[in-house]
Coordinates of C-alpha atoms and ligand atoms in Angstrom, one line a residue:
X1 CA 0.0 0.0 0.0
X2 CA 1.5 3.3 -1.3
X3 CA 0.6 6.8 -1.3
X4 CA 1.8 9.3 -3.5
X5 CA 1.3 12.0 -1.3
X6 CA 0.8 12.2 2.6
X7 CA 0.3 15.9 4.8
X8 CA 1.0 15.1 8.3
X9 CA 0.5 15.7 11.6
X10 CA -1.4 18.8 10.3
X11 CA -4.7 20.3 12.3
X12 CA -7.1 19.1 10.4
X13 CA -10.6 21.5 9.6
X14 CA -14.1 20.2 8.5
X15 CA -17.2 22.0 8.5
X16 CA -17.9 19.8 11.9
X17 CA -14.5 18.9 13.2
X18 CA -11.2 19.9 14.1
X19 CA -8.5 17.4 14.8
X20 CA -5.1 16.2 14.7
X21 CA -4.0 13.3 11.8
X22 CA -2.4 12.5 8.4
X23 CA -3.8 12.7 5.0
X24 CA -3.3 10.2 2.4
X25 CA -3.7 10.8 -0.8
X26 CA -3.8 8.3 -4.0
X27 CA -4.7 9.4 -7.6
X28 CA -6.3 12.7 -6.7
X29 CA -8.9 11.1 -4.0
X30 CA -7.8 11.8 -0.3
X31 CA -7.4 7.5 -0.1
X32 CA -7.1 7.4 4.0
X33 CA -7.2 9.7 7.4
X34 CA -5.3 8.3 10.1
X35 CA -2.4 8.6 12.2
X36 CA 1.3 6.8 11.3
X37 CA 0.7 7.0 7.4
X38 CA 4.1 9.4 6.1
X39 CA 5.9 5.9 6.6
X40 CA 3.6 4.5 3.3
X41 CA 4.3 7.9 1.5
X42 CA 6.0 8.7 -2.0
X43 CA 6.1 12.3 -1.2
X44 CA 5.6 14.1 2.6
X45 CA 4.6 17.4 3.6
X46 CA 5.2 17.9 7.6
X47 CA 2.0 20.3 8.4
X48 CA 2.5 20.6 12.2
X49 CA 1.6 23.6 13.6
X50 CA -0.6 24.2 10.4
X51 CA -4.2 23.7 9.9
X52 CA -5.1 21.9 7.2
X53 CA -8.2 22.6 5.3
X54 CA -10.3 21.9 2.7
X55 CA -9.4 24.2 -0.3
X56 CA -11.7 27.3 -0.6
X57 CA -14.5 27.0 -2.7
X58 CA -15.1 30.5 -4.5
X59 CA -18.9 30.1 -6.3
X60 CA -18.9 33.9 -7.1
X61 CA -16.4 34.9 -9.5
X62 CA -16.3 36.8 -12.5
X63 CA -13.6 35.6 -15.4
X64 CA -13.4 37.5 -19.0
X65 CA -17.0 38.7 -18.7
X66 CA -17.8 40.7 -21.8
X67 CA -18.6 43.9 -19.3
X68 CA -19.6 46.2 -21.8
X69 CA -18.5 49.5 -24.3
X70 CA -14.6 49.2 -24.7
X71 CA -14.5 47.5 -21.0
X72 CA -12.2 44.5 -20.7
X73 CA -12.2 42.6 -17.2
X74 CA -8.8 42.1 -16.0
X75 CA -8.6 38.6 -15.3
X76 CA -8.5 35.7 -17.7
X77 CA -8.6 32.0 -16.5
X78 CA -5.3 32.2 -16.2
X79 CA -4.7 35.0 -13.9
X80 CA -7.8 34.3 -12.4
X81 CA -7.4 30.7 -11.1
X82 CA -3.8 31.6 -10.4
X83 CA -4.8 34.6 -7.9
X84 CA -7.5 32.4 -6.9
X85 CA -5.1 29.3 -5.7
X86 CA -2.3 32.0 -4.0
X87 CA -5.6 32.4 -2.0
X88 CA -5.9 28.8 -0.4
X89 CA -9.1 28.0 -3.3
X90 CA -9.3 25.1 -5.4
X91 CA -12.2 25.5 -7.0
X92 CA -13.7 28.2 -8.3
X93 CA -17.0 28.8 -9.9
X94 CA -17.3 31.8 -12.5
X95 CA -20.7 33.0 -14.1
X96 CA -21.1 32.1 -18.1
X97 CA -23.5 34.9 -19.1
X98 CA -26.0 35.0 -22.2
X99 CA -25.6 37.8 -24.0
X100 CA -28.7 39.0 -25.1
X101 CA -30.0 37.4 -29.1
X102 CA -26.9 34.0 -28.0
X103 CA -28.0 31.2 -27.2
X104 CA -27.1 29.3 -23.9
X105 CA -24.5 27.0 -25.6
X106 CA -22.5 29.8 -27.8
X107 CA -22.4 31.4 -24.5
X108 CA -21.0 28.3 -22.6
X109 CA -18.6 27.8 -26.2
X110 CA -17.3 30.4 -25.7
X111 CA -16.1 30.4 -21.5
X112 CA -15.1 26.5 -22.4
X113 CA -12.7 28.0 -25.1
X114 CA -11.3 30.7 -23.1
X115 CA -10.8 28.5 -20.0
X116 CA -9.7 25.0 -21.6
X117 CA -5.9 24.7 -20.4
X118 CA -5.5 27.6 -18.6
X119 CA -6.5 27.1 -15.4
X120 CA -4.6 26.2 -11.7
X121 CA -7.6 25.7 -9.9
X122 CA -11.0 23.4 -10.7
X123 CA -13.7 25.5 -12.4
X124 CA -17.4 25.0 -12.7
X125 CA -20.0 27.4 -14.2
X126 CA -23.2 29.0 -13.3
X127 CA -25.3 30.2 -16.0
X128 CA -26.7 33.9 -16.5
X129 CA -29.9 34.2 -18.2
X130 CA -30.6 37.3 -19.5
X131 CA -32.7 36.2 -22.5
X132 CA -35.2 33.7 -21.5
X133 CA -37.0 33.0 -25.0
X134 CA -39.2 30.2 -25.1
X135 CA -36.2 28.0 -26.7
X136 CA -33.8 29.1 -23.9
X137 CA -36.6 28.1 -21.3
X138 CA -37.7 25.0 -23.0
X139 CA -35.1 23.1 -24.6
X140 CA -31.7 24.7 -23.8
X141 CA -32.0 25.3 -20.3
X142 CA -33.6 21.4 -19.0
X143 CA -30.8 20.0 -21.4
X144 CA -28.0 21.9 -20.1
X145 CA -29.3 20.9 -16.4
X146 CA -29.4 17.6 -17.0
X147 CA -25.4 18.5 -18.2
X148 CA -24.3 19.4 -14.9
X149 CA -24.8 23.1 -15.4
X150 CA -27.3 23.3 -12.0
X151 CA -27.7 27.0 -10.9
X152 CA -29.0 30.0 -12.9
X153 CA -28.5 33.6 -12.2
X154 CA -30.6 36.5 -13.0
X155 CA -30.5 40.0 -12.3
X156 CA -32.9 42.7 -11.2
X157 CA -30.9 45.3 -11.9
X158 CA -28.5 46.3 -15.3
X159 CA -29.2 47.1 -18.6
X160 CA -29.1 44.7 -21.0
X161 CA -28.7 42.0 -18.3
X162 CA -32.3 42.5 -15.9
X163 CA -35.2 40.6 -16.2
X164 CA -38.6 41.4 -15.4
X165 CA -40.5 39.9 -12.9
X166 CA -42.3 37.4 -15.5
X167 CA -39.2 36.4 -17.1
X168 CA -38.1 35.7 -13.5
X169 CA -40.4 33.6 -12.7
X170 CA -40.2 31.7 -15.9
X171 CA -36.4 31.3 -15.6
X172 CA -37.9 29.9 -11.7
X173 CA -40.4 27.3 -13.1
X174 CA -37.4 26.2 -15.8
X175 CA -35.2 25.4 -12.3
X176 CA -37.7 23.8 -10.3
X177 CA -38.4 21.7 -13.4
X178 CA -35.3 20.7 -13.7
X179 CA -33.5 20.6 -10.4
X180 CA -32.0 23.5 -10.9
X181 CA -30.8 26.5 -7.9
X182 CA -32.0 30.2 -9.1
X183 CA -29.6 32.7 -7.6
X184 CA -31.0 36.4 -7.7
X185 CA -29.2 39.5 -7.7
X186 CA -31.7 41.7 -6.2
X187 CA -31.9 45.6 -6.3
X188 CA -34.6 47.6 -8.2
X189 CA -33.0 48.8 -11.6
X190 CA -36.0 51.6 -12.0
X191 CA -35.6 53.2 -8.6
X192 CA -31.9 53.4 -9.7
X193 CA -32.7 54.8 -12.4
X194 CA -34.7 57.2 -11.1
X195 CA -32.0 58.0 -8.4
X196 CA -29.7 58.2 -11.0
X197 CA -31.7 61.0 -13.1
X198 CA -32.0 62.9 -9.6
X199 CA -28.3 63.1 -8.8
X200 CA -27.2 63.7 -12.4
X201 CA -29.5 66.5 -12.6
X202 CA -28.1 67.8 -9.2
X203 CA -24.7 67.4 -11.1
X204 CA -23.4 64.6 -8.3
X205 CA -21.6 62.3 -10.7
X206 CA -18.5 61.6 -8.5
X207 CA -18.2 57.7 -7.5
X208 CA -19.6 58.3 -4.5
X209 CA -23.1 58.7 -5.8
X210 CA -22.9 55.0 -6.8
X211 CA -23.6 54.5 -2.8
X212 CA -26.2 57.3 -2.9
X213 CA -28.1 55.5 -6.6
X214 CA -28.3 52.4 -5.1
X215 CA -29.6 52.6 -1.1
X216 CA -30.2 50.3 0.9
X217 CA -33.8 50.2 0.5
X218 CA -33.4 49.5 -3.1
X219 CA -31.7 46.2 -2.4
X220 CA -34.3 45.6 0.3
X221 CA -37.3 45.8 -2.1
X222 CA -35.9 43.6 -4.3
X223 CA -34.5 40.9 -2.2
X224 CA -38.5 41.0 -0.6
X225 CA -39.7 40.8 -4.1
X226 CA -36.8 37.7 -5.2
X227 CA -38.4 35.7 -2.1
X228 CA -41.6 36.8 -3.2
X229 CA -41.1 35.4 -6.5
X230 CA -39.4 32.2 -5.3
X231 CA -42.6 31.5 -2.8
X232 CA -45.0 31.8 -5.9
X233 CA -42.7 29.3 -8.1
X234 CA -42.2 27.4 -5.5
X235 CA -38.5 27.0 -5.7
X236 CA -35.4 27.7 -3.2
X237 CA -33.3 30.5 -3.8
X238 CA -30.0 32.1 -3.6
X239 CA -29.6 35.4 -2.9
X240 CA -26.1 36.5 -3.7
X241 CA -23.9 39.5 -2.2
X242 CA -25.9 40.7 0.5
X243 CA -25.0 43.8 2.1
X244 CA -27.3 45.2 4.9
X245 CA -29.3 44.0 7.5
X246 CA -32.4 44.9 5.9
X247 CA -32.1 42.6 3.4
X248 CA -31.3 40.3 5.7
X249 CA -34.4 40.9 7.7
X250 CA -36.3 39.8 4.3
X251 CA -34.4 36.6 4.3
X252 CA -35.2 35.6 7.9
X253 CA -38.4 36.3 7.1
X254 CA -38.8 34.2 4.2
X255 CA -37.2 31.5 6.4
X256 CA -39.5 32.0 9.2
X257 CA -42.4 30.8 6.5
X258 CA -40.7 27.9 5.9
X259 CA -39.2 29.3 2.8
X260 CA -35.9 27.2 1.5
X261 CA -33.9 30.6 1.1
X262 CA -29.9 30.6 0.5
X263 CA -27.6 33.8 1.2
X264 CA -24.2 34.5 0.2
X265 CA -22.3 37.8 1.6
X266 CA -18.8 39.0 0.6
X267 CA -15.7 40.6 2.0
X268 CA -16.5 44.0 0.7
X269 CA -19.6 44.2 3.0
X270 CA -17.4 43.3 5.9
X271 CA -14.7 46.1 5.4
X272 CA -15.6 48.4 3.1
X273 CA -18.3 51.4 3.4
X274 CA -19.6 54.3 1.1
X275 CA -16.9 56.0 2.3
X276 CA -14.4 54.6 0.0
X277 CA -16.4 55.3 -2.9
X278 CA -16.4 59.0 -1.4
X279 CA -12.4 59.1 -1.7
X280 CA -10.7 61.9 -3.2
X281 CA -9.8 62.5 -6.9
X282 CA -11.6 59.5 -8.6
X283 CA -10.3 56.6 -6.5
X284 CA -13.8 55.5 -5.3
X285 CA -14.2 54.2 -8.6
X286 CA -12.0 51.4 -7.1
X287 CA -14.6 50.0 -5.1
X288 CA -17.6 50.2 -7.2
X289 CA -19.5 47.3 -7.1
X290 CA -22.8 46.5 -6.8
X291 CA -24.8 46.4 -4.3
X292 CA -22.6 49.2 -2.6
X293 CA -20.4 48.9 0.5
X294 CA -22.8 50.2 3.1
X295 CA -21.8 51.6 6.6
X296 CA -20.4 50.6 10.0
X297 CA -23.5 49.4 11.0
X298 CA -24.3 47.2 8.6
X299 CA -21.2 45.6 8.2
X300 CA -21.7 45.0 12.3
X301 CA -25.4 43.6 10.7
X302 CA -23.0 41.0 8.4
X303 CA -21.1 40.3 10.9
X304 CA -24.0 38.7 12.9
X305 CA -25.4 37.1 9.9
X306 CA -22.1 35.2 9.4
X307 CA -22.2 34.2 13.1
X308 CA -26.0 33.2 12.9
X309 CA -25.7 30.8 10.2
X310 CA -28.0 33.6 8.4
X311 CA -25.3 33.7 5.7
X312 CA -24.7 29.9 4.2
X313 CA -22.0 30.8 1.7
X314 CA -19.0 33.5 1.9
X315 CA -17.7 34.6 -1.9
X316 CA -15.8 36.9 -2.9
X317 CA -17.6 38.6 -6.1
X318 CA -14.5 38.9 -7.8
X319 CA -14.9 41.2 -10.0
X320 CA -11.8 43.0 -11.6
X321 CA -11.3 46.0 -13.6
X322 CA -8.1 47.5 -13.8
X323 CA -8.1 51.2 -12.3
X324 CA -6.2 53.7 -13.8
X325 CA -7.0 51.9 -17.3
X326 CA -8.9 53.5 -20.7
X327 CA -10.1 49.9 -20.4
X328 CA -11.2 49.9 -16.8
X329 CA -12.5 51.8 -13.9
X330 CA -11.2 55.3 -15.8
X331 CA -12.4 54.6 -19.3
X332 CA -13.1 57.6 -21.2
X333 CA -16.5 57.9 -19.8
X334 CA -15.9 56.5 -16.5
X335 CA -13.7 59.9 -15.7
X336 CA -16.7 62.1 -16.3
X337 CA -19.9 60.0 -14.9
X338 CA -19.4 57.0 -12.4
X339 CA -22.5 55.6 -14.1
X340 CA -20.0 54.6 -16.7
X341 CA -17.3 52.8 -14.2
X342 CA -17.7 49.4 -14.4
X343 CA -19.2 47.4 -11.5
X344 CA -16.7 45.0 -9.5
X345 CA -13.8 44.8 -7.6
X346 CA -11.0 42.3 -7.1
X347 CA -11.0 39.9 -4.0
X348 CA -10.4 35.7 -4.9
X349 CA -6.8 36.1 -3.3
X350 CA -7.6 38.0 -0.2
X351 CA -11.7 36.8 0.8
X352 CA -9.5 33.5 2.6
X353 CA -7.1 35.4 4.8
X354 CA -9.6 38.1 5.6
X355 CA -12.3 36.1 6.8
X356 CA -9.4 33.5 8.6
X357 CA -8.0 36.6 10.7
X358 CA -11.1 39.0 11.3
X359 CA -13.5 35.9 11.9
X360 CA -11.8 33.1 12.8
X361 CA -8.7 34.7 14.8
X362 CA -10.3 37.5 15.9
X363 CA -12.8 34.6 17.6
X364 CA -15.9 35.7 16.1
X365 CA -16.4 32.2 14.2
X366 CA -15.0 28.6 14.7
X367 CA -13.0 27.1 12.7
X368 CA -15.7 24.8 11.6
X369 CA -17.7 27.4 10.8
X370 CA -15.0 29.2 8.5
X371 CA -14.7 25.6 6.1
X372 CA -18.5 25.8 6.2
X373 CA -18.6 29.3 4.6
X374 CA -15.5 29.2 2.1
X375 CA -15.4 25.6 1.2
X376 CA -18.5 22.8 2.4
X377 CA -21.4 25.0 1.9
X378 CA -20.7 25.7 -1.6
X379 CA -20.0 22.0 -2.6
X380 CA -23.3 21.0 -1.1
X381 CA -25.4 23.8 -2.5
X382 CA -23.8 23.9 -5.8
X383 CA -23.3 19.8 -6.5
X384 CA -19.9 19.6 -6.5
X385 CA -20.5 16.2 -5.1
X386 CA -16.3 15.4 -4.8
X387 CA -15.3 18.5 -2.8
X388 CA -15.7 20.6 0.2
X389 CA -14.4 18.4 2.7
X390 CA -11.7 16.3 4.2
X391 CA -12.8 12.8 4.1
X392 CA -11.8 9.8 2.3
X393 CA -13.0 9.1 -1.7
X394 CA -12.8 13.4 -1.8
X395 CA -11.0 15.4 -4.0
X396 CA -7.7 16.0 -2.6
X397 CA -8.1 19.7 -2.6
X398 CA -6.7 21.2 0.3
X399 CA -5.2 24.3 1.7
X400 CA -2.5 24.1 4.5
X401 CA -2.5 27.4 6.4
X402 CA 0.1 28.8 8.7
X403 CA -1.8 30.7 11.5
X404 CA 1.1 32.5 12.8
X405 CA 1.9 34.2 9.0
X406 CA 1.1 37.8 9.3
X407 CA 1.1 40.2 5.5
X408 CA 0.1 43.3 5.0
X409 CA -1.9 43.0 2.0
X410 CA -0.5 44.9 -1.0
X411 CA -1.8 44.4 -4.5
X412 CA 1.8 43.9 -5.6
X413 CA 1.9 40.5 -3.5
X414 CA -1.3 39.7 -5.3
X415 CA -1.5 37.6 -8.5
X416 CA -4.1 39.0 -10.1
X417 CA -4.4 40.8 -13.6
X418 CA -6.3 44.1 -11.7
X419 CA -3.7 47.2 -10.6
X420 CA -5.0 47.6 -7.1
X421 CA -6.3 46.0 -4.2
X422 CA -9.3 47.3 -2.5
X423 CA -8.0 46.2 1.0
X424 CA -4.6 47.6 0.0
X425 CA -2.4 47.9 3.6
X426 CA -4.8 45.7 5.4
X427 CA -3.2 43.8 8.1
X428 CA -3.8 39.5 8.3
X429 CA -2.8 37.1 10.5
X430 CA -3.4 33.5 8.8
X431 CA -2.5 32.5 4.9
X432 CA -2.6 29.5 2.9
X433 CA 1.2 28.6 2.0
X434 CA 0.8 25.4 0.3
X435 CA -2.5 24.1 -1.8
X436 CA -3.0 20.7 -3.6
X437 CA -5.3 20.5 -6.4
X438 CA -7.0 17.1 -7.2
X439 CA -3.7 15.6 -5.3
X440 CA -1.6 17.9 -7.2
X441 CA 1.1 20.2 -5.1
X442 CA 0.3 23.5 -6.7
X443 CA 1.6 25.6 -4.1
X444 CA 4.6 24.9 -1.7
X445 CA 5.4 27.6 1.1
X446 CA 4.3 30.3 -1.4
X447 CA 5.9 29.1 -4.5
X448 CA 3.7 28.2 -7.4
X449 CA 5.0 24.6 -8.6
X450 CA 2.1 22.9 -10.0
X451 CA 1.5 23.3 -14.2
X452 CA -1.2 25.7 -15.6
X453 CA -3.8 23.5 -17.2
X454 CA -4.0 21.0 -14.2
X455 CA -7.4 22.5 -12.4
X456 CA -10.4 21.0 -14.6
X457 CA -13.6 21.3 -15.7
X458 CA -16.7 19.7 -12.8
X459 CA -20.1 19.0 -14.1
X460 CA -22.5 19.2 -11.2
X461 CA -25.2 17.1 -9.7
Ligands
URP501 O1 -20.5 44.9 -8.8 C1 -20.6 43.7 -9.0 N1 -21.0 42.9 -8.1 N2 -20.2 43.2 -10.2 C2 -20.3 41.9 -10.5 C3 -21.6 41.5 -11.1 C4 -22.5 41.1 -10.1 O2 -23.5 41.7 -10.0 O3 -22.3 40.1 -9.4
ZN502 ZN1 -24.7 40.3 -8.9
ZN503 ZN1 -21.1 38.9 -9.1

């Protein structure tokens, strides 16, 4: 009995358990937990001290998204995974969106192309619907669920990109049909629209008015009128990036009625507030994204969510643009009118390490709870039936972190293709030095080893 590779006498994490033992690991599939097994071992990594986790799980990312007018995201599936994997993830799962008159599979083509031998990390794709015809709904959709492609996203808000409240529901009846998870980004496009009119007319077109076009109440509406829609189709629901506690009053609500109701948050709504947009000269447009960062309070209303299993699934909304870029944040009209800076920010690298040292050093969650968020969670809601956990016949995806590291984070560290951080000179105590992909050393202390090309492609249950 051999193994290729064993990490031992590491702490191990699970969403439920924490304790000490080696990992074996044979052909990709963690083969046997147990204590005494670097004897049987081709290869050892000595994790003591370390905690050793199940590789993060990112199922909100954003990868060479057509964003719009002259607008190029800054991340390809090369930079992306790569940034993704410095960040203790394994998997990630970016968003294949319709374009409006394509059909479903051009769409999907077209993300397979781009992402086919590029990637360091596992991928797996939600699908955006933002044309619903009938052949969308009837044929392409059921088929491409039965494929493995489980969870559909629409929006509420965007041009070109919201649905109305009947396509909703259609795009609702196609999952529950099927099998298939809805996930809703929920704030009202035509009260933004109207707030928009008001501030340009006031001549407030400085980033900050993104916060002030898009208020909390907005995002409350809609998140009332996504659960809304979910009760009538009778379907469970994801509601992605939440940012305030009203919203999450509408979730709790919904959950109170017996309503099978999902939520995500994100770092941004932890550590950023509309006061970042408000920063001098342009450089709010760093942190543009939508919903907006809120305010002290309502990050203090995340914080409990997080803590009272309100929030099942912690992404990062990865998002990047490149700042000071014609292509980017400061496109030609981006300088003049933030309605024309791109929405998103950067953050697959640094959502691990933040939520490790505020959360899980600063004792606000357990351990347990932190796999449960990044990694477990987002297996079991999404279908990716091989991961999110340390047990044996599992993917070997694992993280091994070193509590005791301590960076300041600095976008020139990062490995992503953006020119900024948003959490630029934020101090963390905790990051992932070494990650194994599929039973793959990817990552030793720090140092990339493992080949581009060697995270795959996961259909879903
Ligand atoms: O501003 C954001 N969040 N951009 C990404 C697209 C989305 O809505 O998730
Ligand atoms: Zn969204
Ligand atoms: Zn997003």
């Amino acid at each position: 009995m051999e193994f290729e590779l064993v990490i031992a006498n590491g702490t191990i994490g699970t969403a439920a358990d924490v304790f000490q033992a080696d990992i074996a690991i044979r052909s990709g599939k963690i083969a046997q937990i147990g204590t005494g097994l670097a004897r049987y071992a081709q290869r050892t990594i000595d994790a003591m001290g370390k905690f050793v986790l199940p590789g993060g799980i990112d199922s909100h990312v954003h990868i060479s998204q057509p964003s719009g007018d002259g607008i190029v995201m800054a991340d390809d599936f090369e930079s992306g995974t790569r940034s993704a994997l410095y960040g203790g993830n394994t998997t990630i799962m970016p968003f294949c969106l319709q374009q409006r008159g394509q059909t479903m599979r051009e769409a999907l083509k077209s993300y397979h192309d781009l992402a086919e031998g590029q990637c360091y990390t596992d991928v797996s794709f939600h699908l955006i619907v933002s044309d619903p015809t009938p052949a969308v709904l009837g044929q392409e959709l059921p088929a491409l669920i039965r494929d493995g492609y489980t969870s559909l996203k629409v929006f509420m808000t965007y041009e070109g990109l919201r649905l109305n409240d009947a396509e909703i529901l259609n795009v609702m009846d196609t999952a529950r049909r099927g099998g298939a998870l809805v996930m809703v980004h929920c704030e009202n496009e035509d009260a933004i629209r109207y707030l928009i009119g008001q501030h340009e007319a006031a001549g407030e077109i400085a980033p900050k008015a993104h916060a002030t076009t898009r208020p909390i109440v907005v995002e409350r509406e809609a998140t009332h009128r996504a659960v809304s829609l979910a009760e009538v189709a009778d379907v469970p629901v994801v509601i992605v990036h939440v940012s305030n506690g009203a919203a999450i009053d509408e979730i709790r609500a919904a959950r109170a009625r017996g309503r099978k109701v999902f939520a995500e948050t994100c770092p941004q709504y932890l550590m950023l507030t509309a006061e970042d947009l408000g920063a001098m000269d342009w450089e709010g447009a760093k942190f543009v994204c939508s919903p907006p960062p809120r305010d002290k309070a309502s990050q203090e209303q995340c914080w409990n969510g997080i803590e009272q299993n309100i929030f099942d699934l912690f992404s990062s909304d990865h998002c990047p643009f490149r700042y000071n870029d014609a292509l980017g944040k400061l496109n030609p009209k981006g300088r003049e009118n933030f309605r024309h800076v791109p929405n998103g920010i950067p953050g697959v690298e640094t959502r691990l390490p933040i939520l490790f040292s505020e959360g899980v050093l600063k004792e606000r969650i357990s351990l347990q709870r932190f796999v449960a968020l990044t990694s477990t969670n987002h297996a079991t809601l999404y279908g990716l039936n091989q991961k999110g956990s340390i047990a044996v016949g599992k993917d070997a995806d694992i993280a091994i972190w070193d509590p005791t590291s301590r960076r300041t984070i600095r976008h020139s560290d990062l490995h992503d293709g953006s020119d900024y951080s948003p959490y630029e000179g934020l101090e963390v105590s905790g990051w992932p030095t070494t990650v194994v992909v599929g039973g793959i050393v990817m990552i030793s202390e720090g140092r990339l080893g493992g080949p581009k090309g060697a995270g795959k492609y996961i259909a879903r249950a």
